[in-house]
Short mmCIF file of C-alpha atoms and ligand atoms in Angstrom, two decimals:
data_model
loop_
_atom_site.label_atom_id
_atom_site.label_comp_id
_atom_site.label_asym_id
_atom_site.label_seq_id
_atom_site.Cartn_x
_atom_site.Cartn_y
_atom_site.Cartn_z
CA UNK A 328 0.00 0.00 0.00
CA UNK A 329 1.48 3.37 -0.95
CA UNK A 330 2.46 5.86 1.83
CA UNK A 331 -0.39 8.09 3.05
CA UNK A 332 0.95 9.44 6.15
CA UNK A 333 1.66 12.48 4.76
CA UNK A 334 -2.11 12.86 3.56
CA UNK A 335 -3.55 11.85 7.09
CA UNK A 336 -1.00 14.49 8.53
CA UNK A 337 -2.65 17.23 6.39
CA UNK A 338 -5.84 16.47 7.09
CA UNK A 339 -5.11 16.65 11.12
CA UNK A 340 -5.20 13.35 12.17
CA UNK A 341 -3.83 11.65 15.43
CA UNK A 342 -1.03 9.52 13.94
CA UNK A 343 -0.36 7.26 16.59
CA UNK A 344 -4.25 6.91 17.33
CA UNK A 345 -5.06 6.09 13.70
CA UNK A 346 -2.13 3.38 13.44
CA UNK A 347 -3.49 1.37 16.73
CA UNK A 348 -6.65 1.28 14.23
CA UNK A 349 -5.32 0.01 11.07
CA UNK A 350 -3.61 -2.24 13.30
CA UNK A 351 -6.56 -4.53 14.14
CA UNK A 352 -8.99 -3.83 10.90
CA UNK A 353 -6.89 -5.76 8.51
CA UNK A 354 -6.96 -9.16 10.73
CA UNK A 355 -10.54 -8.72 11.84
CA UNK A 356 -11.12 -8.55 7.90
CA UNK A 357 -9.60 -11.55 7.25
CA UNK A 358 -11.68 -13.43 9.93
CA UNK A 359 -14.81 -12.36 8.86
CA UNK A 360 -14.49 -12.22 5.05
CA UNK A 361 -11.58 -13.82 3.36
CA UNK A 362 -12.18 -17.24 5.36
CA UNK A 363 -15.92 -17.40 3.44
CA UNK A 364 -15.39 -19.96 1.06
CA UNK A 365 -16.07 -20.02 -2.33
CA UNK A 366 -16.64 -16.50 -2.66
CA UNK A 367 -17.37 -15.21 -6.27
CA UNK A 368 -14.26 -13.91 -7.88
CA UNK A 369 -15.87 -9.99 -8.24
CA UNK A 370 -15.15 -9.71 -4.05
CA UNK A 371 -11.94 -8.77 -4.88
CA UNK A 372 -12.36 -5.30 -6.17
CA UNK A 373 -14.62 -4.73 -2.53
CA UNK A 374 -11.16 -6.49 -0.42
CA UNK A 375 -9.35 -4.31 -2.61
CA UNK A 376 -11.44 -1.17 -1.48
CA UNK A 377 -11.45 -2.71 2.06
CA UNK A 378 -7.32 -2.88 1.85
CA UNK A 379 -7.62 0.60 0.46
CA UNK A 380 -10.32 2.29 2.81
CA UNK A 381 -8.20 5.15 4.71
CA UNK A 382 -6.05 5.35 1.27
CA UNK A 383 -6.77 5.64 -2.31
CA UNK A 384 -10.40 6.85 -1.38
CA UNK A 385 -8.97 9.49 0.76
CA UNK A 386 -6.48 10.55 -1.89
CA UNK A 387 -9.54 10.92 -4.51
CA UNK A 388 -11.41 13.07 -2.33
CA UNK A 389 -7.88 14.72 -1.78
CA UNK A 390 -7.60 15.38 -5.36
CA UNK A 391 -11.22 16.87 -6.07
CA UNK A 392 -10.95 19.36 -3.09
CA UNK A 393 -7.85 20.53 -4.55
CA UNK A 394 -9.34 21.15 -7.52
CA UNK A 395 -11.71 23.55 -5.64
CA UNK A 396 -14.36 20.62 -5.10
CA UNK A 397 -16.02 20.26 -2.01
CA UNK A 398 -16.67 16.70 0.39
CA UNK A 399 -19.90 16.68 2.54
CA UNK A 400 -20.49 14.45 5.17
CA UNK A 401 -24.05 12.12 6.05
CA UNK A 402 -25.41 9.88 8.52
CA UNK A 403 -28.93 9.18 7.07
CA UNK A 404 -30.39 7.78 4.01
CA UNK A 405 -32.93 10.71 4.37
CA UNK A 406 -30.09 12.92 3.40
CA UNK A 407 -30.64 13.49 -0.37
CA UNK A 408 -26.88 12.53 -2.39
CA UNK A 409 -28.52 13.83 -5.71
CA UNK A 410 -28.63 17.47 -4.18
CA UNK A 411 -25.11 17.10 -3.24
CA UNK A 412 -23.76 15.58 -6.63
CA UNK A 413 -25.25 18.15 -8.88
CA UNK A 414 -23.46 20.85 -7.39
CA UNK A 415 -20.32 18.89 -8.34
CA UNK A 416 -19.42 18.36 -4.47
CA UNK A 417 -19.19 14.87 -3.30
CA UNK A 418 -21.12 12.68 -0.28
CA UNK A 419 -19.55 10.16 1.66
CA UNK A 420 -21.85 8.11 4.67
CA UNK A 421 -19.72 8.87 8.04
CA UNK A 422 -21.83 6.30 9.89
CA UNK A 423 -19.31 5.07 12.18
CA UNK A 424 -19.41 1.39 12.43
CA UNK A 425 -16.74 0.29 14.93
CA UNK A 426 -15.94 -0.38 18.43
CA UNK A 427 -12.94 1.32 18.11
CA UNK A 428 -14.93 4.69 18.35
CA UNK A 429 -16.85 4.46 21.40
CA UNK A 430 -14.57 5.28 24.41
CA UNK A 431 -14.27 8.68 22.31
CA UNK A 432 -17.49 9.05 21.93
CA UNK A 433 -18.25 8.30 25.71
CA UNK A 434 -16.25 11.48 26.44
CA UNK A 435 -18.78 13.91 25.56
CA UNK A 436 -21.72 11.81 25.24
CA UNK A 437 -23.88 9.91 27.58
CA UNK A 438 -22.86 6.00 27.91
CA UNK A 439 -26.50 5.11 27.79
CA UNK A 440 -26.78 6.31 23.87
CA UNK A 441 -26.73 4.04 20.42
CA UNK A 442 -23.38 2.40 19.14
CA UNK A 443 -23.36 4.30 16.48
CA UNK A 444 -23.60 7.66 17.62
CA UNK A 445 -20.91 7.46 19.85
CA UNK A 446 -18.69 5.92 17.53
CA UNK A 447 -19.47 8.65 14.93
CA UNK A 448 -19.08 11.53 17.49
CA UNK A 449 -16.22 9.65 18.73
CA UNK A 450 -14.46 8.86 14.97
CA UNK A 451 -14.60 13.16 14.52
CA UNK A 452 -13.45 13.67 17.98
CA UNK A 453 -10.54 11.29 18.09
CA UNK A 454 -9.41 12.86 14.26
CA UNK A 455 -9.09 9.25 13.35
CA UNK A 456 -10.99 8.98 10.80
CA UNK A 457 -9.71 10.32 7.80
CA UNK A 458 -13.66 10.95 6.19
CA UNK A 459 -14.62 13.16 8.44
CA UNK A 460 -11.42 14.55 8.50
CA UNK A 461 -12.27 14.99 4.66
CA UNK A 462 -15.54 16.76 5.09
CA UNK A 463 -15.80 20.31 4.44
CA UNK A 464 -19.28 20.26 6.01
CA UNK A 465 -21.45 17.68 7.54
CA UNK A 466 -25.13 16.73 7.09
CA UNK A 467 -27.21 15.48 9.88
CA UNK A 468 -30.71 15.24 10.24
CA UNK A 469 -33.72 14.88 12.94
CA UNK A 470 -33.56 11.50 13.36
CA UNK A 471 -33.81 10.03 16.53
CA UNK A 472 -33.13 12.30 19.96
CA UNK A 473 -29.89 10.82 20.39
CA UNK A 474 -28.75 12.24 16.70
CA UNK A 475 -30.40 14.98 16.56
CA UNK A 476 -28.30 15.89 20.34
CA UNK A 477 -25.55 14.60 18.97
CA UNK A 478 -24.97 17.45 16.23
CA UNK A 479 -24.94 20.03 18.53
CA UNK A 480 -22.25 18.22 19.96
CA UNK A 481 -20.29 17.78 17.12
CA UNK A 482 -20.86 21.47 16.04
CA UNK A 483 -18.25 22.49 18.10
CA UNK A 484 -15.95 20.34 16.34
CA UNK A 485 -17.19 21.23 12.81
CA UNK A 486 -19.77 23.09 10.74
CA UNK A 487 -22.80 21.16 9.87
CA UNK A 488 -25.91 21.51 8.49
CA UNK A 489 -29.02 19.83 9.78
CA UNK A 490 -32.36 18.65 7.96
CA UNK A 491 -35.10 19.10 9.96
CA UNK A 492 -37.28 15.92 8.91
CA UNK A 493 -40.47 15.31 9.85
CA UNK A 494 -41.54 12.75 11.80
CA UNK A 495 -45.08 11.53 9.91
CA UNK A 496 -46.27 11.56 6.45
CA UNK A 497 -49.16 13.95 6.11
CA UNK A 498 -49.22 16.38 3.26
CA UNK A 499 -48.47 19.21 5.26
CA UNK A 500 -45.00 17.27 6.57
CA UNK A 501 -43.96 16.53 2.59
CA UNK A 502 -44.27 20.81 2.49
CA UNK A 503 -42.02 20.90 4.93
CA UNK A 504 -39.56 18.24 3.74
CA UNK A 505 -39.99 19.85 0.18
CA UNK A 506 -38.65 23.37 2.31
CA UNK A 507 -36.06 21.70 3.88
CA UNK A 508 -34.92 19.82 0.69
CA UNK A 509 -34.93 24.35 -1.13
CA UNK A 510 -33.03 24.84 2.15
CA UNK A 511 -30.11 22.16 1.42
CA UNK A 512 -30.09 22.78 -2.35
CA UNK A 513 -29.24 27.20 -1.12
CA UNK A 514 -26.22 25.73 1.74
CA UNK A 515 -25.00 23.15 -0.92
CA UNK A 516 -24.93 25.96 -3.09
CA UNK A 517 -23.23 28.19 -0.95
CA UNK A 518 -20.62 26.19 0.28
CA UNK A 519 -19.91 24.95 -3.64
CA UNK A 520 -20.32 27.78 -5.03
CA UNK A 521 -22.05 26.02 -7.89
CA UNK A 522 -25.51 26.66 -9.04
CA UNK A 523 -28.04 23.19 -9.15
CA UNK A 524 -29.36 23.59 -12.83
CA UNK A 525 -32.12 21.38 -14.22
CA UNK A 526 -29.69 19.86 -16.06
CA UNK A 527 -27.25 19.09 -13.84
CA UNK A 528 -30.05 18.26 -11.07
CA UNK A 529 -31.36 15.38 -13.20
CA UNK A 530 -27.74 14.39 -14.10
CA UNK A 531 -27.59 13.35 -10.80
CA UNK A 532 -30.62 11.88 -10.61
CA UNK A 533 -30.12 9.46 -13.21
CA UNK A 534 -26.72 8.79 -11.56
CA UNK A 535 -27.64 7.93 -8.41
CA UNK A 536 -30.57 5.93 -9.60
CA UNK A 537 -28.23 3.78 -11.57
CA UNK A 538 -26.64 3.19 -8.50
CA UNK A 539 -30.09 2.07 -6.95
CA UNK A 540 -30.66 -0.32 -9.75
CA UNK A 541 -27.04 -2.01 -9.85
CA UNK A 542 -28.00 -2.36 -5.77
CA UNK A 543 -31.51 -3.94 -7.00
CA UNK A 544 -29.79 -6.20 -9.32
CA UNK A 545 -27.41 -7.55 -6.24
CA UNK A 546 -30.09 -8.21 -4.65
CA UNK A 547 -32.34 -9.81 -7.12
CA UNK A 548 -29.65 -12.55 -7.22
CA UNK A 549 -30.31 -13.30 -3.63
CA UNK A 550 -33.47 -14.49 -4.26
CA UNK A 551 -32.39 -17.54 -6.46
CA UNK A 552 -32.49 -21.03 -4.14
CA UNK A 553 -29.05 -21.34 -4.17
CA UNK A 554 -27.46 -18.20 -2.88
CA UNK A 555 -24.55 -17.26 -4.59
CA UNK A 556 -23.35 -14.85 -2.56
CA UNK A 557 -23.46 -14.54 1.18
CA UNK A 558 -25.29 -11.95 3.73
CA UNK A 559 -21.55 -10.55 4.35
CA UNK A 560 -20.61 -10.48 1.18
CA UNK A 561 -23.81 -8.30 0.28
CA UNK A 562 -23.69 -6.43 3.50
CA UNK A 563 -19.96 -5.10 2.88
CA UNK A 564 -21.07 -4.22 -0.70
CA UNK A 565 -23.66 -2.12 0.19
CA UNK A 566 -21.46 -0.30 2.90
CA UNK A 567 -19.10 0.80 0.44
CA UNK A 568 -22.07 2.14 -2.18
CA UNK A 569 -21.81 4.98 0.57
CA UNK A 570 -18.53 6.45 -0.05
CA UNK A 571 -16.77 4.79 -3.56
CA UNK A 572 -16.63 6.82 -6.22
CA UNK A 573 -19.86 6.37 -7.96
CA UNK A 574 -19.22 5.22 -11.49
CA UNK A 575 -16.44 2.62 -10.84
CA UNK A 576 -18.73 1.32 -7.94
CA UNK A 577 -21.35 1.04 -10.43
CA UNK A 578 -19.51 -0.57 -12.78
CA UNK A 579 -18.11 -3.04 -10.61
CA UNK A 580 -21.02 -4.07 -9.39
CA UNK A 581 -22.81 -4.85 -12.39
CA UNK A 582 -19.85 -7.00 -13.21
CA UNK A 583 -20.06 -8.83 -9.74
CA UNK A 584 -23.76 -9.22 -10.88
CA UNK A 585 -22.96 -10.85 -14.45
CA UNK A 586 -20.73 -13.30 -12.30
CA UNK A 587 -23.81 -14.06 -10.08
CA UNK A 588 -26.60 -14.45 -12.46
CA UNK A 589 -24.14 -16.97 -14.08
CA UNK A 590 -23.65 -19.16 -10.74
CA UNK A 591 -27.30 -18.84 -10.31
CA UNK A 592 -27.58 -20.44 -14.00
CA UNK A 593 -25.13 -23.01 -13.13
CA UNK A 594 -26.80 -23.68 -9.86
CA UNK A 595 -23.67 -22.60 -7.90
CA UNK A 596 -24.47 -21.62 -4.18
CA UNK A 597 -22.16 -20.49 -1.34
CA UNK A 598 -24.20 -22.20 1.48
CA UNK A 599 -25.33 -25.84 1.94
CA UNK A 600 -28.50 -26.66 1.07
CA UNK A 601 -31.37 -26.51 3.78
CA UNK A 602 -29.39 -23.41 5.08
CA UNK A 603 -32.42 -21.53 6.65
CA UNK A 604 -32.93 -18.55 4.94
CA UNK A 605 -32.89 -15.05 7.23
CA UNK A 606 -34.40 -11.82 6.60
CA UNK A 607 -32.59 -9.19 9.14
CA UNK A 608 -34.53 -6.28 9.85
CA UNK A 609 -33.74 -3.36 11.69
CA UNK A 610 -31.16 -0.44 12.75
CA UNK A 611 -28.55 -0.06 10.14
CA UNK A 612 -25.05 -2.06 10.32
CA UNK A 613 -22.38 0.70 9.61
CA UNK A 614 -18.97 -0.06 8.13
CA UNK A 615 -17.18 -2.13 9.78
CA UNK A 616 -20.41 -3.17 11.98
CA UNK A 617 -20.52 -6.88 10.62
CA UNK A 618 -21.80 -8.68 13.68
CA UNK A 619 -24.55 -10.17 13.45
CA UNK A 620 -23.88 -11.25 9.39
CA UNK A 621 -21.10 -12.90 10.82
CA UNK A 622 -22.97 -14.78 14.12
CA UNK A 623 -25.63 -15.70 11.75
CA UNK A 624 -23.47 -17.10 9.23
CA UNK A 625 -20.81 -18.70 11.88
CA UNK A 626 -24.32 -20.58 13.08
CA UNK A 627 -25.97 -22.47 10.24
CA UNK A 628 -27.70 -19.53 8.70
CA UNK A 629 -27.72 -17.17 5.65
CA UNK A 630 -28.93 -13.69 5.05
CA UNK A 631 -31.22 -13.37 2.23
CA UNK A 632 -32.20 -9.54 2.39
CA UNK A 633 -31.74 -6.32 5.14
CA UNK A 634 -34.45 -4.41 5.71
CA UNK A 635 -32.19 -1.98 7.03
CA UNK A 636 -30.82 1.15 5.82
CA UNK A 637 -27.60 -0.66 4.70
CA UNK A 638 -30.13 -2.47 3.05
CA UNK A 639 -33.26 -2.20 1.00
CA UNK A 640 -34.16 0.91 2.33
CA UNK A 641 -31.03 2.61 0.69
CA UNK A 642 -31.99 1.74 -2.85
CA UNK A 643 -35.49 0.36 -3.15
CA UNK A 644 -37.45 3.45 -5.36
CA UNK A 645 -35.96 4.93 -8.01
CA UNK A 646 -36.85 8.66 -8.01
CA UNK A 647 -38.86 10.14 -11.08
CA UNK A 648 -36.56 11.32 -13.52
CA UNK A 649 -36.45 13.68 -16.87
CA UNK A 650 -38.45 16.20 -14.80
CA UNK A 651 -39.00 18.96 -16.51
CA UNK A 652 -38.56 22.24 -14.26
CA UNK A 653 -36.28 22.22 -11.00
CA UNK A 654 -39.53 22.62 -9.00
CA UNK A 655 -40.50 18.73 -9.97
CA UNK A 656 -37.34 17.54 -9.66
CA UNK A 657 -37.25 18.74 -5.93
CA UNK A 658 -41.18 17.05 -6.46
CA UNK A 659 -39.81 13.51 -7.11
CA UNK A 660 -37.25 14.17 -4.81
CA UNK A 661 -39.64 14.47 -1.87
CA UNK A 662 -41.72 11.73 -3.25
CA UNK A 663 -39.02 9.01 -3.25
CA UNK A 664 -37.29 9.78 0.21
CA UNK A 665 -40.61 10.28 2.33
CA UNK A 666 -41.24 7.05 0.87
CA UNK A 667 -38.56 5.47 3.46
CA UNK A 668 -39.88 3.78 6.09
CA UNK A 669 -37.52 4.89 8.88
CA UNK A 670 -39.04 3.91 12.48
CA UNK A 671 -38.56 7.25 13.82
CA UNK A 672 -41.84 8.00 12.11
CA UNK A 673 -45.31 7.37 13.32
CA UNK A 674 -46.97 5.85 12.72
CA UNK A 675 -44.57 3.82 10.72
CA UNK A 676 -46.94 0.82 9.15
CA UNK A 677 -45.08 0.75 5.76
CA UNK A 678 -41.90 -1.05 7.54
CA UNK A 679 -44.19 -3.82 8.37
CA UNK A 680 -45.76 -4.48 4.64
CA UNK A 681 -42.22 -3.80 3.80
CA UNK A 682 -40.87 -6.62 6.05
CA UNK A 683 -43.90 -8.91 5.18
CA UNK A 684 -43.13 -8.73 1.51
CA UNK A 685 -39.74 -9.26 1.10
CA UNK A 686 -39.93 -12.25 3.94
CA UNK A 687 -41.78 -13.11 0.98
CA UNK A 688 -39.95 -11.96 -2.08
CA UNK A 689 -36.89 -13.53 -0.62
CA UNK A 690 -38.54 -16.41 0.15
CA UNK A 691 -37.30 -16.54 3.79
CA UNK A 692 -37.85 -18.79 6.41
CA UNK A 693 -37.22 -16.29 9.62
CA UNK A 694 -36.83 -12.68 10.57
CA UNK A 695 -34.51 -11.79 13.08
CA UNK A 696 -34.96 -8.12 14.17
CA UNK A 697 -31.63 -6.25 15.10
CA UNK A 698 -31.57 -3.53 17.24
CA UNK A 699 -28.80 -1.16 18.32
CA UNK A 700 -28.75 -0.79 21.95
CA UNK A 701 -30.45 2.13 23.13
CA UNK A 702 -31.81 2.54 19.80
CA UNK A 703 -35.42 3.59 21.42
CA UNK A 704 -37.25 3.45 17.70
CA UNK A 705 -36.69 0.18 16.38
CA UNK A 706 -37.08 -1.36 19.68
CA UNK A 707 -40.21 -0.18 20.59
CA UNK A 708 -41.20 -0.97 17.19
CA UNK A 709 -40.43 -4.31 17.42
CA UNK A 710 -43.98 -4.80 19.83
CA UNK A 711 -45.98 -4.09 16.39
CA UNK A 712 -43.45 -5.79 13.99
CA UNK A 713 -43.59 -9.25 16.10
CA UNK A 714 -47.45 -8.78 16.23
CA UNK A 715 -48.11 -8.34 12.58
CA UNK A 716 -45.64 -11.58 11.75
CA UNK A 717 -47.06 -13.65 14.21
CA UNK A 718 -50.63 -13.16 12.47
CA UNK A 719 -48.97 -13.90 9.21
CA UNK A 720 -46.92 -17.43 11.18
CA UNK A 721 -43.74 -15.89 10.07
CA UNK A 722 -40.68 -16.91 13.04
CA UNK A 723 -39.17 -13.86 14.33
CA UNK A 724 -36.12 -13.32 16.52
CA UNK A 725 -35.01 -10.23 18.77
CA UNK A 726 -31.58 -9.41 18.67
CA UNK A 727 -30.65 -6.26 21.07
CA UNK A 728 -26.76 -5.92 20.72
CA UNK A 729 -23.95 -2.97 20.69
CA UNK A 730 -20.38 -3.34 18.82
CA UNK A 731 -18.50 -5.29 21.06
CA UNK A 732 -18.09 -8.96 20.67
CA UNK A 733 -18.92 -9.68 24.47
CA UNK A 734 -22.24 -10.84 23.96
CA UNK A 735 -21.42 -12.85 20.68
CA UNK A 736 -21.29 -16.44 22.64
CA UNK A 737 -24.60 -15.88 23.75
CA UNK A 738 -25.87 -14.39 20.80
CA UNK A 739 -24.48 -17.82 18.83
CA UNK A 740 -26.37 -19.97 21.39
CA UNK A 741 -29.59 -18.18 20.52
CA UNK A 742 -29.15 -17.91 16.76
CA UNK A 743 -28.34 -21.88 16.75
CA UNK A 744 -31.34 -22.44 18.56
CA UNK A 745 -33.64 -20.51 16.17
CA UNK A 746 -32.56 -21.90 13.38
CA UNK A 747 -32.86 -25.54 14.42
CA UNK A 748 -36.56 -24.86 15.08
CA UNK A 749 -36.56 -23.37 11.45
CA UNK A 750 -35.24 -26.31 10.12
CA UNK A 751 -37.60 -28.37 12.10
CA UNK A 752 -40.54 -26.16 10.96
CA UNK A 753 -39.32 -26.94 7.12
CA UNK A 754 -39.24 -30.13 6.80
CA UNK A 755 -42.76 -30.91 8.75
CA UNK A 756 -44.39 -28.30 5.99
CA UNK A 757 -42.62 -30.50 3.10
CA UNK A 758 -44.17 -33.71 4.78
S1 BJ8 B 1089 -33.45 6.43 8.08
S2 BJ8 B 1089 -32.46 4.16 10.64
S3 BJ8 B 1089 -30.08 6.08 8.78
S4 BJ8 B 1089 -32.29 7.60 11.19
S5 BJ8 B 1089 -28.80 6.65 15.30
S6 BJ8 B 1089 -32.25 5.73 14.76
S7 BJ8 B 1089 -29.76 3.25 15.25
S8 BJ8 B 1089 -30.63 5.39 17.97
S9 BJ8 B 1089 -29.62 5.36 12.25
FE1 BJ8 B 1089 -31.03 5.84 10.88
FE2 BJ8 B 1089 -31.75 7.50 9.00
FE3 BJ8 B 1089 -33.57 6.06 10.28
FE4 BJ8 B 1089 -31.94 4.92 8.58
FE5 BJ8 B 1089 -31.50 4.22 16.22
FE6 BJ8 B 1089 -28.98 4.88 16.57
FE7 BJ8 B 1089 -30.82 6.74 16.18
FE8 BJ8 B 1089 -30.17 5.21 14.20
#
């Protein structure tokens, strides 16, 4: 790997901090992904971004700021990337994923918060982490209380700029999110100094729509019987959609997919057969959050699908394009992202028929809802989730867990468990 110490220096990172972290990623990489086996041969342009991830990335975003572009920041799926793209800036997801993160984050924040919170307010705080170190400005949103405290926090460490989203769906709220939307478009404009045109607007539409359908393709494949590509594998892919640079990322992965719609031909499959088949549902894994893909797959099960936003909620609609004035484009804008069903709204019965039809779609054979710790949302949710899937006899697991690996022994125990009874459940319907 070429030298990039220089690089991290100018971007004010702690040195010695940020080497005790590329210390343990590499080896923790190798234990979770390059000991899958038979893993398709397009995996190795996403270990090669892996092996890459505080380098060659951070060296492209180098280069465009010094040719007078601009980086922005985001932690939410709400945040809109086209807005950002068409003013020529780019957006990289600063989720912070990692356990690493947390003591940091513990400094300023309560302990009692989400994972990822901390370990995103910790990653800026500790100047380890060479994305936010990138940023010129960052976009947050109003999530949940913990975020939405959180930026005020981090506001003293940085500029940033926050969406005020609305929590329910009425017509007056899409006003609002339609104003807030004007409101980013005027800052991203500001900071840029590049006026959104029409034409660049639905430039970056179509862009970052082809990026949804590559996404929808990768997933497609994960609907044949055989699966011929794991949870992880599909997990980690979608984690980097949110910071590679757009058009190789695309490209890649419809190449990945050409590879996978030919094992599916074939009938090649990475698991073996009878491996029950899991939907995971819930609060969004970031990079390098792999847990429970990993505890799942360790334990005689495979991921199918992620309701999550590393998952289907990321990339599922396509928003309207060749719009004809900037007004509709901000229109179909609204439209598509108050079409997520995040559980900080209420009432929030979309995630349900969402869950319910790709258990389906997927042809799954049991849910298991993930929740972050103190994530207050999704696991109060889960009351009305578990209700609706009992009515429809559709097995559904809790899984309440932070970023440390303490709890993984019991988690395996559990997982091993539920997945016997699926098994069990199988084979009586087939007699
Ligand atoms: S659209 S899920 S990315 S808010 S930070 S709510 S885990 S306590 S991330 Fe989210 Fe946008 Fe919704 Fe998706 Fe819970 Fe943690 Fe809050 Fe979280």
């Amino acid at each position: 790997m070429a030298d990039y110490r220089e690089l991290w220096k100018s971007l004010d990172m702690d040195l010695e901090k940020h080497d005790k972290l590329c210390e343990v990623l590499p080896e923790f990489y190798e234990d979770v992904y390059l000991s899958q086996k038979n893993r398709p041969e397009g995996m190795n342009y996403y270990n090669f971004v892996i092996s890459e991830v505080h380098g060659l990335r951070i060296k492209e975003l180098d280069d465009h700021k010094q040719n007078g572009g601009k980086v922005l920041g985001t932690f939410c799926v709400f945040v809109p990337d086209e807005i950002i793209f068409s003013a020529d800036a780019i957006g990289v997801g600063l989720c912070g994923g990692s356990d690493f993160w947390v003591p940091d984050g513990e400094k300023v924040l309560p302990r009692n918060i989400c994972p990822l919170i901390k370990a995103s307010v910790g990653a800026k705080i500790s100047g380890t982490c060479p994305y936010f170190q990138s940023a010129d400005m960052l976009v947050g949103e109003t999530t949940c209380d913990g975020k939405k405290k959180a930026w005020e926090i981090l506001n003293d460490y940085t500029p940033i700029h926050v969406m005020d989203l609305p929590q329910m769906k009425r017509e007056n709220d899409k006003k609002h999110w339609k104003d807030e939307i004007k409101l980013f478009m005027d800052k991203v404009e500001e900071l840029t100094g590049n006026k959104i045109t029409e034409e660049r607007l639905n430039n970056a539409i179509k862009l970052i729509n082809r990026k949804r359908r590559v996404l929808q393709r990768l997933y497609n494949t994960r609907k044949a019987d055989k699966l011929p590509i794991s949870g992880k594998d599909a997990l980690l892919i979608t984690q980097i959609a949110f910071y590679d640079d757009l058009e190789r990322f695309i490209q890649k992965t419809e190449e990945l997919c050409d590879e996978l719609e030919r094992r599916i031909e074939k009938g090649v499959g990475v698991f073996p057969e009878n491996t029950p088949r899991i939907l995971v549902t819930g609060t969004p894994m970031a990079i390098p959050n792999w847990k429970i893909h990993h505890l799942i797959e360790t334990s005689g099960g495979s991921v199918v699908c992620e309701e999550t936003c590393t998952g289907t909620r990321y990339f599922e609609n396509t928003v309207k394009e060749n719009n004809k004035t900037l007004d509709e484009q901000i229109d179909a804008l609204t439209d598509r992202y108050l079409n997520i069903n995040c559980a900080c709204f209420t009432p929030n019965e979309g995630r349900i028929d969402d869950i319910i039809r790709l258990y389906k779609e997927y042809n799954a054979d049991g849910v298991i809802y993930n929740t972050l710790s103190f994530c207050h949302t999704y696991s109060v949710e889960y009351k009305k989730v578990k209700e609706a899937l009992d009515k429809e006899g559709i097995p559904v697991m809790m899984i309440e867990s932070d970023y440390s690996l303490q709890d993984s022994g019991q988690i395996k125990t559990r997982l091993e468990a539920f997945f016997e009874m699926l098994k069990e459940r199988k084979s009586a319907y087939a007699k």
